[in-house]
mmCIF file of C-alpha atoms in Angstrom:
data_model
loop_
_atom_site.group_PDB
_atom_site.id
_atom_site.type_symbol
_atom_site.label_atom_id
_atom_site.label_comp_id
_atom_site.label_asym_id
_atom_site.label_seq_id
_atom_site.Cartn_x
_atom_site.Cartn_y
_atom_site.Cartn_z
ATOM 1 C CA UNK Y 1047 -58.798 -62.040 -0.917
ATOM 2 C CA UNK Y 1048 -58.679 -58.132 -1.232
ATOM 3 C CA UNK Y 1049 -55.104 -56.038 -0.366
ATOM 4 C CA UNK Y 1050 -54.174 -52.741 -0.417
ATOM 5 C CA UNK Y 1051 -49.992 -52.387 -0.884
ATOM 6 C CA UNK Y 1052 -49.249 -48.675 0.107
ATOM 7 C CA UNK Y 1053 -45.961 -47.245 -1.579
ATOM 8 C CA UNK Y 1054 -44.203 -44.430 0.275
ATOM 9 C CA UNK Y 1055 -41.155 -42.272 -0.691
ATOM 10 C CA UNK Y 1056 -37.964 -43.359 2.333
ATOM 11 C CA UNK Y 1057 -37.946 -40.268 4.858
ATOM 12 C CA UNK Y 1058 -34.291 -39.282 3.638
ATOM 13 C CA UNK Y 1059 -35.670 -39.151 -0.339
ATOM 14 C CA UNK Y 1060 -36.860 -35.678 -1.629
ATOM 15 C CA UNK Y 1061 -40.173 -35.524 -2.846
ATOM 16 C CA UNK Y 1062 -40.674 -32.309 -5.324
ATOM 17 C CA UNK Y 1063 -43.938 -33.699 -6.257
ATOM 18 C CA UNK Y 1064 -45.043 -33.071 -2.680
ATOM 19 C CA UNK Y 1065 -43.371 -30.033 -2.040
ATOM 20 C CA UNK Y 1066 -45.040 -28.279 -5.544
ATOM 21 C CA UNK Y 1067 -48.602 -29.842 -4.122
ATOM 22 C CA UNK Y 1068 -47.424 -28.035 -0.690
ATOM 23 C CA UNK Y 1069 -46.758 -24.696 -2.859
ATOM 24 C CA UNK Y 1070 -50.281 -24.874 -4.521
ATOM 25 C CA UNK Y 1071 -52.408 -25.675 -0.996
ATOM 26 C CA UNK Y 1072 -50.704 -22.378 0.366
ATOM 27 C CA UNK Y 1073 -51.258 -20.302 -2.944
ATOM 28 C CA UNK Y 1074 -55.057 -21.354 -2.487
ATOM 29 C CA UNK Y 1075 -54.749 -20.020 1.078
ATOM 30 C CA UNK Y 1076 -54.649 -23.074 2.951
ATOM 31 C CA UNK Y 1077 -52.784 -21.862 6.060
ATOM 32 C CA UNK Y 1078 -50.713 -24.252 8.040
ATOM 33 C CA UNK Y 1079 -49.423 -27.113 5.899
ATOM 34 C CA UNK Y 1080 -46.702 -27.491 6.827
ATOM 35 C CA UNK Y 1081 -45.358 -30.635 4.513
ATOM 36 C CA UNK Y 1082 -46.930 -32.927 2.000
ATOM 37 C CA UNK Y 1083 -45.290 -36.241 0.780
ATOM 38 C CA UNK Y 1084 -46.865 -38.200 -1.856
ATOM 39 C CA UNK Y 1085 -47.185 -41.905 -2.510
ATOM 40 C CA UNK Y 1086 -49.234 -44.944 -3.941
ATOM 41 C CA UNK Y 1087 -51.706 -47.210 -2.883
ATOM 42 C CA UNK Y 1088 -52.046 -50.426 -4.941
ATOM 43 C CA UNK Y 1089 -55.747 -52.492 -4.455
ATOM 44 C CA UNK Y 1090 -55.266 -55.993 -5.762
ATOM 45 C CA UNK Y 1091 -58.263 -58.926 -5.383
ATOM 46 C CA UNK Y 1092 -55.651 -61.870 -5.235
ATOM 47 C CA UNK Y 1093 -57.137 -65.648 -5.719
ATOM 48 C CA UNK Y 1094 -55.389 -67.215 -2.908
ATOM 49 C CA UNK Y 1095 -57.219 -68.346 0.639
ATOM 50 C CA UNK Y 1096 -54.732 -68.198 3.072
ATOM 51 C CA UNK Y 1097 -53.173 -65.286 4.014
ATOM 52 C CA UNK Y 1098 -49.911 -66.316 4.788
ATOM 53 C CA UNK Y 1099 -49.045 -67.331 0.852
ATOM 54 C CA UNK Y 1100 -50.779 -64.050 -0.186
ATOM 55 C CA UNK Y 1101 -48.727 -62.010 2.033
ATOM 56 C CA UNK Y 1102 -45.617 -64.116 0.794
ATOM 57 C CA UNK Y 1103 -46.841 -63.411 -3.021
ATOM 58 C CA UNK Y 1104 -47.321 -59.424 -2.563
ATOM 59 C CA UNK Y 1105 -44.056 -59.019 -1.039
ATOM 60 C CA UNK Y 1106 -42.154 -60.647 -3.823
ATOM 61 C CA UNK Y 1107 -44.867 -58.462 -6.416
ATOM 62 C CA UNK Y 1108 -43.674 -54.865 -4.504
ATOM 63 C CA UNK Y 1109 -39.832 -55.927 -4.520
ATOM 64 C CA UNK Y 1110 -40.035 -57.254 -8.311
ATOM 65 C CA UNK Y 1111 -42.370 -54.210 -9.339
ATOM 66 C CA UNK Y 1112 -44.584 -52.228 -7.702
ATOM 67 C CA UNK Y 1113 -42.141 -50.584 -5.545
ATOM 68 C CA UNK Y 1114 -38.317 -49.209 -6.069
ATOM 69 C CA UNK Y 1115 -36.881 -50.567 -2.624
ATOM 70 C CA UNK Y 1116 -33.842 -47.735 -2.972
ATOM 71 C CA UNK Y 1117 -36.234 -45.206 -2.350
ATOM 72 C CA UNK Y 1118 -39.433 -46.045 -1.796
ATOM 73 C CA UNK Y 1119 -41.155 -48.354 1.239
ATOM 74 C CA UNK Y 1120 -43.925 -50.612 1.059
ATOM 75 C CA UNK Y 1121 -47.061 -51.909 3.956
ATOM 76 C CA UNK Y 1122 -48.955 -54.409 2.690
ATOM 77 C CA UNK Y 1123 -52.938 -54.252 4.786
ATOM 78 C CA UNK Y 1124 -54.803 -57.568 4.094
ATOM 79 C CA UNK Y 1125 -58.702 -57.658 3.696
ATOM 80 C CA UNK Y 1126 -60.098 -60.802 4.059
ATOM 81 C CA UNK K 816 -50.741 -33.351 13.451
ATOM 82 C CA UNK K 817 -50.576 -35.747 10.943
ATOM 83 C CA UNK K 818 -52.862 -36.855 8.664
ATOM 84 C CA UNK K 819 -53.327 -38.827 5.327
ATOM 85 C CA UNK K 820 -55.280 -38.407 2.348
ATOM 86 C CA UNK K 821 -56.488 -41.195 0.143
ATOM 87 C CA UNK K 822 -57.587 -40.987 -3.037
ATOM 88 C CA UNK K 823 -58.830 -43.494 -4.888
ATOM 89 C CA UNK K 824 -61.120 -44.385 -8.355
ATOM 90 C CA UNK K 825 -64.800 -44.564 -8.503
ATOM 91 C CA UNK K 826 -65.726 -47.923 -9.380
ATOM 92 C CA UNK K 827 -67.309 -47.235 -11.798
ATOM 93 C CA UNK K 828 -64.445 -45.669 -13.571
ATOM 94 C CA UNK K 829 -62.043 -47.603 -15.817
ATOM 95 C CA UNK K 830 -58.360 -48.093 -14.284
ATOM 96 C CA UNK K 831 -56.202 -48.311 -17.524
ATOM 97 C CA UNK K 832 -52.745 -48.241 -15.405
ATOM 98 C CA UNK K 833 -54.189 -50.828 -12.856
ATOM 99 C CA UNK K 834 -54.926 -53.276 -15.924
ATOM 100 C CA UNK K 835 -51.197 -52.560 -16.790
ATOM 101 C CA UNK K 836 -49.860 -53.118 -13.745
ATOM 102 C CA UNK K 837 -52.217 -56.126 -13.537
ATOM 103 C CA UNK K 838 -50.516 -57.731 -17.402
ATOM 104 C CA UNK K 839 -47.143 -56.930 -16.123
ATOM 105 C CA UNK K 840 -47.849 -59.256 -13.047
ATOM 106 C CA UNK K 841 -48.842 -62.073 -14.738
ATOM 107 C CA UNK K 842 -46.263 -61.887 -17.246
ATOM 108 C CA UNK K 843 -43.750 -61.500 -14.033
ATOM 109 C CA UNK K 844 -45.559 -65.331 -13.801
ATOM 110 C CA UNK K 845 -47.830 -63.620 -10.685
ATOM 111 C CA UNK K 846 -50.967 -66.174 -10.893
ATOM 112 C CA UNK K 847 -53.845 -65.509 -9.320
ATOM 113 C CA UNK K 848 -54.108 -61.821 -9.540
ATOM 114 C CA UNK K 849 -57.931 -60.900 -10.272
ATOM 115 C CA UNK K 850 -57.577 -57.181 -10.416
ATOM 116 C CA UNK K 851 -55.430 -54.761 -9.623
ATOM 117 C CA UNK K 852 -56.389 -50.338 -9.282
ATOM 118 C CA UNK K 853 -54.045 -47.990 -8.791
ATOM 119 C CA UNK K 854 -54.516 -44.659 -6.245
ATOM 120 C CA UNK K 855 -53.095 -42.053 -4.452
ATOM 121 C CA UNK K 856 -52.094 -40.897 -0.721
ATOM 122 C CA UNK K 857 -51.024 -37.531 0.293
ATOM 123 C CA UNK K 858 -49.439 -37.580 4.061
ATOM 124 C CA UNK K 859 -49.687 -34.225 5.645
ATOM 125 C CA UNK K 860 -48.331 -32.285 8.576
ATOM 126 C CA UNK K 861 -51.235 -29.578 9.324
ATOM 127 C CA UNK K 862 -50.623 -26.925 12.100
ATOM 128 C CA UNK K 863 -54.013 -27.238 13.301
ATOM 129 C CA UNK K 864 -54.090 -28.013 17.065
ATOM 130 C CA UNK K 865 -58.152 -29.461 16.694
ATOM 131 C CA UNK K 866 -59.594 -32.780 14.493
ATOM 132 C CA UNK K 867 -62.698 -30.581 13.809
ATOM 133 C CA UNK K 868 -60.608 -27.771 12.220
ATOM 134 C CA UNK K 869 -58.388 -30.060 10.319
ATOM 135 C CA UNK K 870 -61.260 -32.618 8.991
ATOM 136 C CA UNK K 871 -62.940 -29.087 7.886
ATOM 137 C CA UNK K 872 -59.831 -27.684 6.195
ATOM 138 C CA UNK K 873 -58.693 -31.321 4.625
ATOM 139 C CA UNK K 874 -61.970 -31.481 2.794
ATOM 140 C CA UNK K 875 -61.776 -28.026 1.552
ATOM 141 C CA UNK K 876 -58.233 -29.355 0.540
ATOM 142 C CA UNK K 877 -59.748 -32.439 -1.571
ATOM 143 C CA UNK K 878 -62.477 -31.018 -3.026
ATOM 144 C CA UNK K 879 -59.843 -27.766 -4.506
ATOM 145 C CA UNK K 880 -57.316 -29.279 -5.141
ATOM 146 C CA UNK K 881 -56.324 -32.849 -4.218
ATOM 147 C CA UNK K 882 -58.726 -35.003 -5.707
ATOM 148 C CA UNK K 883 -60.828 -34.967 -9.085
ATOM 149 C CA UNK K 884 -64.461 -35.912 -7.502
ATOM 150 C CA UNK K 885 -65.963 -36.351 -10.705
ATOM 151 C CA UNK K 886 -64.080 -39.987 -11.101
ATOM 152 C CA UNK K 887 -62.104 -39.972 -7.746
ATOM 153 C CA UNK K 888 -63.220 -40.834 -4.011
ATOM 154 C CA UNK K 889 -60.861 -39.584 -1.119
ATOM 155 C CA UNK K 890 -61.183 -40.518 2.486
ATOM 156 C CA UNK K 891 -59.093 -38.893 5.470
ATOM 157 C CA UNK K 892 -57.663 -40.641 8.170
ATOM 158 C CA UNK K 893 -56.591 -38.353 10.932
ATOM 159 C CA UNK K 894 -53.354 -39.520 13.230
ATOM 160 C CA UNK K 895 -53.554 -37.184 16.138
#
């Protein structure tokens, strides 16, 4: 079974990564962005049938290490 | 409006960090994990009031700037 686990900065956390990404669109002349935010996407091909014990196993994987749940947030989209 | 950017490895293309995050896993005692590649999402907020306009400027955007198309793929998803 396929999964994609996206990783997002919270809304309240400060992203400078973004914000210099933001600063190089507009000194390209991109007009109009007006913010960027960055994250992580995670594509795992899992061995397990049913989706309820894979969803069960990639929550434990993005609270024990793929994502920092102080700051970050995590959606996990499962592919069949 | 909104949109987000993701940007991911060719297939063809090794994923040294993904195979790292995929060891780490199983020595977190993770079984069943096949394979695991790592990517990237930009979320952006784009003054432009059209899709046609924005789909036109976000691949400008990607093919500058935000993604390496020599190993990377992006796709854009467009949330009106």
């Amino acid at each position: 079974m396929k999964a994609r686990i996206t990783v997002t900065l919270k809304n309240a956390v400060l992203d400078p990564q973004g914000k210099a990404i933001s600063g190089a669109l507009e000194s390209l002349d991109f007009k109009g962005v007006q913010s960027v935010r960055q994250g992580k996407i995670f594509d795992l091909v899992l061995a397990a049938q049913d989706q309820a014990s894979a969803r069960q196993q990639l929550e434990a994987m993005c609270e024990k290490l793929l994502a920092n749940t102080v700051v970050e947030n995590y959606h996990i989209d499962l592919v069949p």
